[in-house]
Amino acid sequence: MNEDLFFSKSVKHPKETTIEDIVRFDPSLRRLKIYINRVLSYALSGEVQVTKPMNTSLNEITKLCGSICYKIHETFNIVPRPVQILAILSLADDILNNKDSHGAIGEIKTGEGKSLIITILCIILVKYNRTVDVVTSNLELAKRDQKEQSKYFHL
């Protein structure tokens, strides 16, 4: 087998991070698996519609996230991947329920959907009347994402 061909294919198609990869890195995130499945169910079925959350419980955050994902799926035929939902739920839970939290920093690999994660997280936080500041070091990507992601805020 040509090793150069193998290398070029692996660079073009990196392995997607799975929930199990993340749980191996941080076992405390295993508790979110059931909530991830609920968000996916709500996103595909629309069985739960939340416009104004009642509290900051992980269950309520999950319902709100599922409602937002349903609107995105219905309008743009996009469903966030489980690892994206994991990032959204983990960050939202930390920001909304950690009394010492003044925000959050997340590390997401290239190509794993940071723009969609940030967009859904921002919508969730705004629904909880939180002020959101997104900081990036790449002005060009920020301009591109602002233009592309603005359609989600009009759902």
Short mmCIF file of N, CA and C in Angstrom, two decimals:
data_model
loop_
_atom_site.label_atom_id
_atom_site.label_comp_id
_atom_site.label_asym_id
_atom_site.label_seq_id
_atom_site.Cartn_x
_atom_site.Cartn_y
_atom_site.Cartn_z
N MET A 1 0.85 -1.19 0.00
CA MET A 1 0.00 0.00 0.00
C MET A 1 0.89 1.24 0.00
N ASN A 2 0.50 2.24 -0.77
CA ASN A 2 1.24 3.48 -0.85
C ASN A 2 0.99 4.30 0.42
N GLU A 3 2.03 4.48 1.24
CA GLU A 3 1.86 5.18 2.52
C GLU A 3 1.47 6.64 2.32
N ASP A 4 1.95 7.27 1.25
CA ASP A 4 1.59 8.67 0.98
C ASP A 4 0.09 8.79 0.72
N LEU A 5 -0.46 7.82 -0.02
CA LEU A 5 -1.89 7.84 -0.30
C LEU A 5 -2.69 7.69 0.99
N PHE A 6 -2.27 6.77 1.86
CA PHE A 6 -2.95 6.58 3.13
C PHE A 6 -2.89 7.86 3.97
N PHE A 7 -1.71 8.48 4.03
CA PHE A 7 -1.55 9.69 4.83
C PHE A 7 -2.43 10.81 4.29
N SER A 8 -2.46 11.00 2.97
CA SER A 8 -3.25 12.10 2.42
C SER A 8 -4.74 11.86 2.67
N LYS A 9 -5.18 10.59 2.61
CA LYS A 9 -6.59 10.32 2.90
C LYS A 9 -6.91 10.59 4.36
N SER A 10 -6.01 10.22 5.26
CA SER A 10 -6.29 10.42 6.68
C SER A 10 -6.30 11.90 7.05
N VAL A 11 -5.51 12.69 6.35
CA VAL A 11 -5.49 14.13 6.62
C VAL A 11 -6.77 14.77 6.11
N LYS A 12 -7.25 14.33 4.97
CA LYS A 12 -8.46 14.91 4.40
C LYS A 12 -9.72 14.50 5.16
N HIS A 13 -9.68 13.33 5.79
CA HIS A 13 -10.86 12.81 6.48
C HIS A 13 -10.48 12.40 7.90
N PRO A 14 -10.26 13.37 8.78
CA PRO A 14 -9.89 13.00 10.15
C PRO A 14 -11.04 12.27 10.84
N LYS A 15 -10.70 11.44 11.77
CA LYS A 15 -11.70 10.69 12.54
C LYS A 15 -12.53 11.67 13.36
N GLU A 16 -13.83 11.52 13.26
CA GLU A 16 -14.72 12.37 14.04
C GLU A 16 -14.67 11.95 15.51
N THR A 17 -14.63 12.93 16.39
CA THR A 17 -14.64 12.64 17.82
C THR A 17 -16.01 12.09 18.20
N THR A 18 -16.01 11.02 18.97
CA THR A 18 -17.27 10.43 19.43
C THR A 18 -17.50 10.81 20.89
N ILE A 19 -18.70 10.56 21.36
CA ILE A 19 -19.02 10.79 22.77
C ILE A 19 -18.11 9.93 23.63
N GLU A 20 -17.87 8.69 23.20
CA GLU A 20 -17.01 7.79 23.98
C GLU A 20 -15.58 8.32 24.08
N ASP A 21 -15.08 8.96 23.01
CA ASP A 21 -13.75 9.58 23.06
C ASP A 21 -13.71 10.64 24.16
N ILE A 22 -14.75 11.44 24.22
CA ILE A 22 -14.79 12.53 25.19
C ILE A 22 -14.96 11.98 26.61
N VAL A 23 -15.80 10.97 26.76
CA VAL A 23 -16.02 10.38 28.08
C VAL A 23 -14.73 9.72 28.59
N ARG A 24 -13.95 9.12 27.68
CA ARG A 24 -12.65 8.56 28.09
C ARG A 24 -11.74 9.67 28.63
N PHE A 25 -11.82 10.84 28.00
CA PHE A 25 -11.01 11.97 28.43
C PHE A 25 -11.53 12.57 29.73
N ASP A 26 -12.85 12.68 29.85
CA ASP A 26 -13.48 13.27 31.04
C ASP A 26 -14.71 12.43 31.42
N PRO A 27 -14.53 11.42 32.27
CA PRO A 27 -15.63 10.52 32.64
C PRO A 27 -16.85 11.21 33.25
N SER A 28 -16.68 12.40 33.79
CA SER A 28 -17.83 13.10 34.39
C SER A 28 -18.88 13.48 33.34
N LEU A 29 -18.50 13.48 32.07
CA LEU A 29 -19.45 13.85 31.02
C LEU A 29 -20.38 12.71 30.63
N ARG A 30 -20.13 11.50 31.14
CA ARG A 30 -20.98 10.35 30.82
C ARG A 30 -22.44 10.63 31.19
N ARG A 31 -22.67 11.41 32.24
CA ARG A 31 -24.02 11.70 32.70
C ARG A 31 -24.85 12.45 31.63
N LEU A 32 -24.18 13.03 30.64
CA LEU A 32 -24.89 13.80 29.62
C LEU A 32 -25.43 12.94 28.47
N LYS A 33 -25.04 11.66 28.41
CA LYS A 33 -25.45 10.81 27.28
C LYS A 33 -26.96 10.73 27.12
N ILE A 34 -27.69 10.58 28.20
CA ILE A 34 -29.15 10.48 28.11
C ILE A 34 -29.75 11.79 27.60
N TYR A 35 -29.17 12.91 28.00
CA TYR A 35 -29.67 14.21 27.55
C TYR A 35 -29.37 14.43 26.07
N ILE A 36 -28.24 13.96 25.61
CA ILE A 36 -27.89 14.06 24.19
C ILE A 36 -28.92 13.30 23.36
N ASN A 37 -29.27 12.10 23.80
CA ASN A 37 -30.27 11.32 23.06
C ASN A 37 -31.63 12.01 23.08
N ARG A 38 -31.97 12.67 24.18
CA ARG A 38 -33.24 13.41 24.24
C ARG A 38 -33.23 14.58 23.25
N VAL A 39 -32.13 15.32 23.21
CA VAL A 39 -32.04 16.44 22.26
C VAL A 39 -32.23 15.93 20.84
N LEU A 40 -31.55 14.85 20.49
CA LEU A 40 -31.68 14.29 19.14
C LEU A 40 -33.12 13.87 18.86
N SER A 41 -33.78 13.27 19.83
CA SER A 41 -35.17 12.87 19.67
C SER A 41 -36.06 14.09 19.46
N TYR A 42 -35.89 15.11 20.29
CA TYR A 42 -36.68 16.34 20.16
C TYR A 42 -36.39 17.03 18.83
N ALA A 43 -35.13 17.02 18.41
CA ALA A 43 -34.73 17.70 17.17
C ALA A 43 -35.39 17.07 15.95
N LEU A 44 -35.57 15.78 15.99
CA LEU A 44 -36.15 15.08 14.84
C LEU A 44 -37.68 15.01 14.89
N SER A 45 -38.25 15.03 16.09
CA SER A 45 -39.70 14.85 16.21
C SER A 45 -40.46 16.15 16.44
N GLY A 46 -39.82 17.11 17.08
CA GLY A 46 -40.51 18.35 17.44
C GLY A 46 -41.52 18.15 18.56
N GLU A 47 -41.38 17.04 19.30
CA GLU A 47 -42.35 16.72 20.35
C GLU A 47 -42.33 17.68 21.53
N VAL A 48 -41.25 18.44 21.69
CA VAL A 48 -41.15 19.41 22.77
C VAL A 48 -40.82 20.77 22.17
N GLN A 49 -41.63 21.76 22.50
CA GLN A 49 -41.38 23.11 22.02
C GLN A 49 -41.29 24.05 23.21
N VAL A 50 -40.12 24.60 23.43
CA VAL A 50 -39.89 25.52 24.54
C VAL A 50 -39.42 26.84 23.95
N THR A 51 -40.11 27.91 24.27
CA THR A 51 -39.66 29.23 23.83
C THR A 51 -39.11 30.03 25.00
N LYS A 52 -39.66 29.78 26.18
CA LYS A 52 -39.20 30.45 27.40
C LYS A 52 -38.93 29.38 28.45
N PRO A 53 -37.66 29.15 28.78
CA PRO A 53 -37.36 28.11 29.77
C PRO A 53 -37.86 28.47 31.15
N MET A 54 -38.25 27.43 31.92
CA MET A 54 -38.81 27.65 33.25
C MET A 54 -37.73 27.70 34.33
N ASN A 55 -36.62 26.99 34.11
CA ASN A 55 -35.54 26.97 35.09
C ASN A 55 -34.24 26.58 34.39
N THR A 56 -33.16 26.49 35.13
CA THR A 56 -31.87 26.18 34.51
C THR A 56 -31.45 24.72 34.72
N SER A 57 -32.40 23.87 35.02
CA SER A 57 -32.05 22.45 35.18
C SER A 57 -31.57 21.90 33.84
N LEU A 58 -30.76 20.87 33.92
CA LEU A 58 -30.25 20.25 32.70
C LEU A 58 -31.40 19.70 31.86
N ASN A 59 -32.45 19.25 32.50
CA ASN A 59 -33.62 18.77 31.79
C ASN A 59 -34.26 19.89 30.97
N GLU A 60 -34.38 21.07 31.56
CA GLU A 60 -34.98 22.21 30.86
C GLU A 60 -34.06 22.73 29.75
N ILE A 61 -32.75 22.76 30.01
CA ILE A 61 -31.79 23.14 28.98
C ILE A 61 -31.89 22.18 27.80
N THR A 62 -32.05 20.89 28.10
CA THR A 62 -32.18 19.86 27.06
C THR A 62 -33.42 20.10 26.21
N LYS A 63 -34.54 20.42 26.84
CA LYS A 63 -35.77 20.70 26.09
C LYS A 63 -35.60 21.92 25.19
N LEU A 64 -34.99 22.97 25.73
CA LEU A 64 -34.77 24.18 24.94
C LEU A 64 -33.83 23.89 23.78
N CYS A 65 -32.75 23.18 24.04
CA CYS A 65 -31.79 22.82 22.99
C CYS A 65 -32.50 21.98 21.92
N GLY A 66 -33.31 21.03 22.33
CA GLY A 66 -34.06 20.20 21.38
C GLY A 66 -35.01 21.03 20.53
N SER A 67 -35.66 22.02 21.14
CA SER A 67 -36.57 22.90 20.40
C SER A 67 -35.82 23.72 19.35
N ILE A 68 -34.68 24.24 19.74
CA ILE A 68 -33.86 25.02 18.81
C ILE A 68 -33.36 24.12 17.68
N CYS A 69 -32.89 22.95 18.03
CA CYS A 69 -32.38 22.01 17.02
C CYS A 69 -33.50 21.57 16.08
N TYR A 70 -34.72 21.43 16.60
CA TYR A 70 -35.86 21.07 15.74
C TYR A 70 -36.11 22.17 14.71
N LYS A 71 -36.11 23.42 15.15
CA LYS A 71 -36.33 24.55 14.22
C LYS A 71 -35.24 24.58 13.15
N ILE A 72 -34.00 24.35 13.56
CA ILE A 72 -32.88 24.34 12.61
C ILE A 72 -33.05 23.17 11.64
N HIS A 73 -33.43 22.01 12.16
CA HIS A 73 -33.63 20.83 11.30
C HIS A 73 -34.78 21.07 10.33
N GLU A 74 -35.88 21.60 10.83
CA GLU A 74 -37.06 21.84 10.02
C GLU A 74 -36.80 22.86 8.91
N THR A 75 -36.04 23.89 9.23
CA THR A 75 -35.80 24.98 8.29
C THR A 75 -34.62 24.72 7.36
N PHE A 76 -33.53 24.16 7.89
CA PHE A 76 -32.29 24.04 7.11
C PHE A 76 -31.84 22.59 6.89
N ASN A 77 -32.61 21.63 7.39
CA ASN A 77 -32.28 20.22 7.27
C ASN A 77 -30.90 19.89 7.85
N ILE A 78 -30.60 20.48 8.98
CA ILE A 78 -29.34 20.25 9.69
C ILE A 78 -29.68 19.71 11.07
N VAL A 79 -29.01 18.63 11.46
CA VAL A 79 -29.16 18.09 12.82
C VAL A 79 -27.76 18.04 13.42
N PRO A 80 -27.55 18.70 14.56
CA PRO A 80 -26.23 18.65 15.20
C PRO A 80 -25.83 17.22 15.52
N ARG A 81 -24.55 16.95 15.41
CA ARG A 81 -24.02 15.63 15.76
C ARG A 81 -23.98 15.49 17.29
N PRO A 82 -24.00 14.26 17.78
CA PRO A 82 -23.99 14.05 19.24
C PRO A 82 -22.87 14.78 19.97
N VAL A 83 -21.67 14.82 19.39
CA VAL A 83 -20.56 15.48 20.07
C VAL A 83 -20.79 17.00 20.14
N GLN A 84 -21.48 17.55 19.15
CA GLN A 84 -21.82 18.97 19.20
C GLN A 84 -22.83 19.24 20.31
N ILE A 85 -23.82 18.37 20.42
CA ILE A 85 -24.82 18.52 21.48
C ILE A 85 -24.17 18.38 22.85
N LEU A 86 -23.25 17.46 22.96
CA LEU A 86 -22.51 17.29 24.23
C LEU A 86 -21.82 18.60 24.61
N ALA A 87 -21.16 19.22 23.67
CA ALA A 87 -20.47 20.49 23.94
C ALA A 87 -21.46 21.57 24.35
N ILE A 88 -22.57 21.66 23.64
CA ILE A 88 -23.59 22.68 23.94
C ILE A 88 -24.15 22.48 25.35
N LEU A 89 -24.56 21.25 25.67
CA LEU A 89 -25.16 20.99 26.98
C LEU A 89 -24.16 21.20 28.10
N SER A 90 -22.94 20.75 27.90
CA SER A 90 -21.91 20.88 28.93
C SER A 90 -21.61 22.35 29.22
N LEU A 91 -21.43 23.14 28.17
CA LEU A 91 -21.13 24.57 28.35
C LEU A 91 -22.33 25.32 28.92
N ALA A 92 -23.53 25.05 28.41
CA ALA A 92 -24.72 25.74 28.91
C ALA A 92 -24.95 25.42 30.38
N ASP A 93 -24.81 24.16 30.74
CA ASP A 93 -25.00 23.76 32.13
C ASP A 93 -24.00 24.46 33.04
N ASP A 94 -22.75 24.51 32.61
CA ASP A 94 -21.71 25.17 33.42
C ASP A 94 -21.99 26.67 33.56
N ILE A 95 -22.32 27.31 32.47
CA ILE A 95 -22.56 28.76 32.50
C ILE A 95 -23.80 29.10 33.34
N LEU A 96 -24.86 28.33 33.18
CA LEU A 96 -26.13 28.66 33.84
C LEU A 96 -26.22 28.17 35.29
N ASN A 97 -25.47 27.13 35.63
CA ASN A 97 -25.64 26.53 36.96
C ASN A 97 -24.43 26.59 37.87
N ASN A 98 -23.31 27.05 37.39
CA ASN A 98 -22.13 27.19 38.23
C ASN A 98 -22.09 28.63 38.73
N LYS A 99 -22.35 28.81 40.01
CA LYS A 99 -22.43 30.16 40.58
C LYS A 99 -21.12 30.95 40.43
N ASP A 100 -20.00 30.24 40.35
CA ASP A 100 -18.71 30.90 40.21
C ASP A 100 -18.32 31.15 38.76
N SER A 101 -19.16 30.73 37.82
CA SER A 101 -18.83 30.83 36.40
C SER A 101 -19.04 32.26 35.90
N HIS A 102 -18.05 32.73 35.17
CA HIS A 102 -18.17 34.03 34.49
C HIS A 102 -18.10 33.81 32.99
N GLY A 103 -18.42 32.60 32.55
CA GLY A 103 -18.36 32.24 31.14
C GLY A 103 -17.76 30.86 31.02
N ALA A 104 -17.38 30.53 29.81
CA ALA A 104 -16.81 29.21 29.58
C ALA A 104 -15.88 29.24 28.39
N ILE A 105 -14.96 28.34 28.40
CA ILE A 105 -14.05 28.15 27.28
C ILE A 105 -14.17 26.69 26.86
N GLY A 106 -14.38 26.47 25.59
CA GLY A 106 -14.47 25.11 25.07
C GLY A 106 -13.42 24.91 24.00
N GLU A 107 -12.92 23.70 23.92
CA GLU A 107 -11.95 23.37 22.87
C GLU A 107 -12.57 22.31 21.97
N ILE A 108 -12.76 22.68 20.72
CA ILE A 108 -13.38 21.79 19.73
C ILE A 108 -12.40 21.67 18.57
N LYS A 109 -12.18 20.43 18.12
CA LYS A 109 -11.25 20.19 17.03
C LYS A 109 -11.72 20.84 15.73
N THR A 110 -10.78 21.13 14.86
CA THR A 110 -11.08 21.68 13.54
C THR A 110 -12.03 20.75 12.79
N GLY A 111 -13.05 21.34 12.19
CA GLY A 111 -13.99 20.57 11.38
C GLY A 111 -15.10 19.90 12.16
N GLU A 112 -15.21 20.15 13.45
CA GLU A 112 -16.24 19.49 14.24
C GLU A 112 -17.45 20.39 14.54
N GLY A 113 -17.52 21.52 13.86
CA GLY A 113 -18.74 22.31 13.93
C GLY A 113 -18.80 23.36 15.02
N LYS A 114 -17.71 24.07 15.22
CA LYS A 114 -17.69 25.12 16.25
C LYS A 114 -18.75 26.19 16.00
N SER A 115 -18.94 26.55 14.74
CA SER A 115 -19.88 27.63 14.43
C SER A 115 -21.30 27.27 14.86
N LEU A 116 -21.72 26.04 14.56
CA LEU A 116 -23.06 25.62 14.96
C LEU A 116 -23.17 25.49 16.47
N ILE A 117 -22.14 24.97 17.11
CA ILE A 117 -22.13 24.85 18.57
C ILE A 117 -22.29 26.23 19.21
N ILE A 118 -21.50 27.18 18.77
CA ILE A 118 -21.54 28.53 19.34
C ILE A 118 -22.90 29.17 19.08
N THR A 119 -23.44 28.98 17.89
CA THR A 119 -24.73 29.59 17.55
C THR A 119 -25.84 29.06 18.45
N ILE A 120 -25.94 27.73 18.58
CA ILE A 120 -26.99 27.16 19.42
C ILE A 120 -26.79 27.53 20.89
N LEU A 121 -25.54 27.49 21.35
CA LEU A 121 -25.26 27.90 22.74
C LEU A 121 -25.67 29.35 22.97
N CYS A 122 -25.37 30.23 22.04
CA CYS A 122 -25.75 31.64 22.18
C CYS A 122 -27.27 31.81 22.25
N ILE A 123 -27.99 31.08 21.40
CA ILE A 123 -29.45 31.16 21.41
C ILE A 123 -29.99 30.71 22.77
N ILE A 124 -29.45 29.61 23.28
CA ILE A 124 -29.87 29.12 24.60
C ILE A 124 -29.63 30.18 25.67
N LEU A 125 -28.44 30.74 25.69
CA LEU A 125 -28.10 31.73 26.72
C LEU A 125 -28.96 32.99 26.61
N VAL A 126 -29.25 33.42 25.40
CA VAL A 126 -30.10 34.59 25.21
C VAL A 126 -31.52 34.30 25.72
N LYS A 127 -32.00 33.07 25.52
CA LYS A 127 -33.33 32.70 26.03
C LYS A 127 -33.36 32.76 27.56
N TYR A 128 -32.21 32.65 28.19
CA TYR A 128 -32.10 32.80 29.65
C TYR A 128 -31.70 34.23 30.04
N ASN A 129 -31.86 35.15 29.12
CA ASN A 129 -31.57 36.57 29.35
C ASN A 129 -30.12 36.83 29.74
N ARG A 130 -29.22 36.04 29.20
CA ARG A 130 -27.78 36.24 29.44
C ARG A 130 -27.20 37.07 28.32
N THR A 131 -26.22 37.88 28.65
CA THR A 131 -25.45 38.61 27.65
C THR A 131 -24.37 37.67 27.13
N VAL A 132 -24.18 37.67 25.83
CA VAL A 132 -23.23 36.75 25.22
C VAL A 132 -22.19 37.54 24.44
N ASP A 133 -20.93 37.25 24.71
CA ASP A 133 -19.81 37.78 23.95
C ASP A 133 -19.03 36.59 23.40
N VAL A 134 -18.82 36.58 22.10
CA VAL A 134 -18.03 35.52 21.47
C VAL A 134 -16.71 36.15 21.05
N VAL A 135 -15.62 35.57 21.49
CA VAL A 135 -14.30 36.11 21.20
C VAL A 135 -13.57 35.13 20.28
N THR A 136 -12.95 35.66 19.25
CA THR A 136 -12.18 34.83 18.32
C THR A 136 -10.95 35.60 17.88
N SER A 137 -9.96 34.87 17.40
CA SER A 137 -8.73 35.52 16.93
C SER A 137 -8.73 35.69 15.43
N ASN A 138 -9.75 35.19 14.74
CA ASN A 138 -9.76 35.23 13.28
C ASN A 138 -10.91 36.11 12.81
N LEU A 139 -10.61 37.34 12.43
CA LEU A 139 -11.62 38.31 12.02
C LEU A 139 -12.38 37.86 10.78
N GLU A 140 -11.68 37.27 9.82
CA GLU A 140 -12.33 36.82 8.59
C GLU A 140 -13.37 35.73 8.88
N LEU A 141 -13.00 34.75 9.71
CA LEU A 141 -13.96 33.70 10.07
C LEU A 141 -15.12 34.28 10.88
N ALA A 142 -14.84 35.24 11.72
CA ALA A 142 -15.90 35.87 12.51
C ALA A 142 -16.91 36.56 11.60
N LYS A 143 -16.44 37.29 10.61
CA LYS A 143 -17.34 37.96 9.66
C LYS A 143 -18.15 36.94 8.87
N ARG A 144 -17.47 35.88 8.40
CA ARG A 144 -18.15 34.83 7.64
C ARG A 144 -19.25 34.19 8.49
N ASP A 145 -18.90 33.81 9.72
CA ASP A 145 -19.85 33.13 10.59
C ASP A 145 -21.00 34.04 11.00
N GLN A 146 -20.71 35.30 11.23
CA GLN A 146 -21.79 36.22 11.59
C GLN A 146 -22.82 36.27 10.48
N LYS A 147 -22.34 36.35 9.25
CA LYS A 147 -23.25 36.40 8.10
C LYS A 147 -24.01 35.08 7.95
N GLU A 148 -23.30 33.97 7.99
CA GLU A 148 -23.91 32.66 7.79
C GLU A 148 -24.83 32.25 8.93
N GLN A 149 -24.44 32.53 10.16
CA GLN A 149 -25.20 32.06 11.32
C GLN A 149 -26.36 32.96 11.69
N SER A 150 -26.41 34.17 11.16
CA SER A 150 -27.48 35.10 11.53
C SER A 150 -28.86 34.54 11.18
N LYS A 151 -28.95 33.68 10.15
CA LYS A 151 -30.24 33.11 9.76
C LYS A 151 -30.86 32.28 10.88
N TYR A 152 -30.04 31.70 11.74
CA TYR A 152 -30.56 30.89 12.84
C TYR A 152 -31.22 31.74 13.92
N PHE A 153 -30.79 32.97 14.04
CA PHE A 153 -31.34 33.84 15.09
C PHE A 153 -32.70 34.40 14.69
N HIS A 154 -33.11 34.18 13.45
CA HIS A 154 -34.40 34.68 12.98
C HIS A 154 -35.47 33.59 12.93
N LEU A 155 -35.18 32.44 13.49
CA LEU A 155 -36.17 31.34 13.48
C LEU A 155 -37.32 31.63 14.42
#
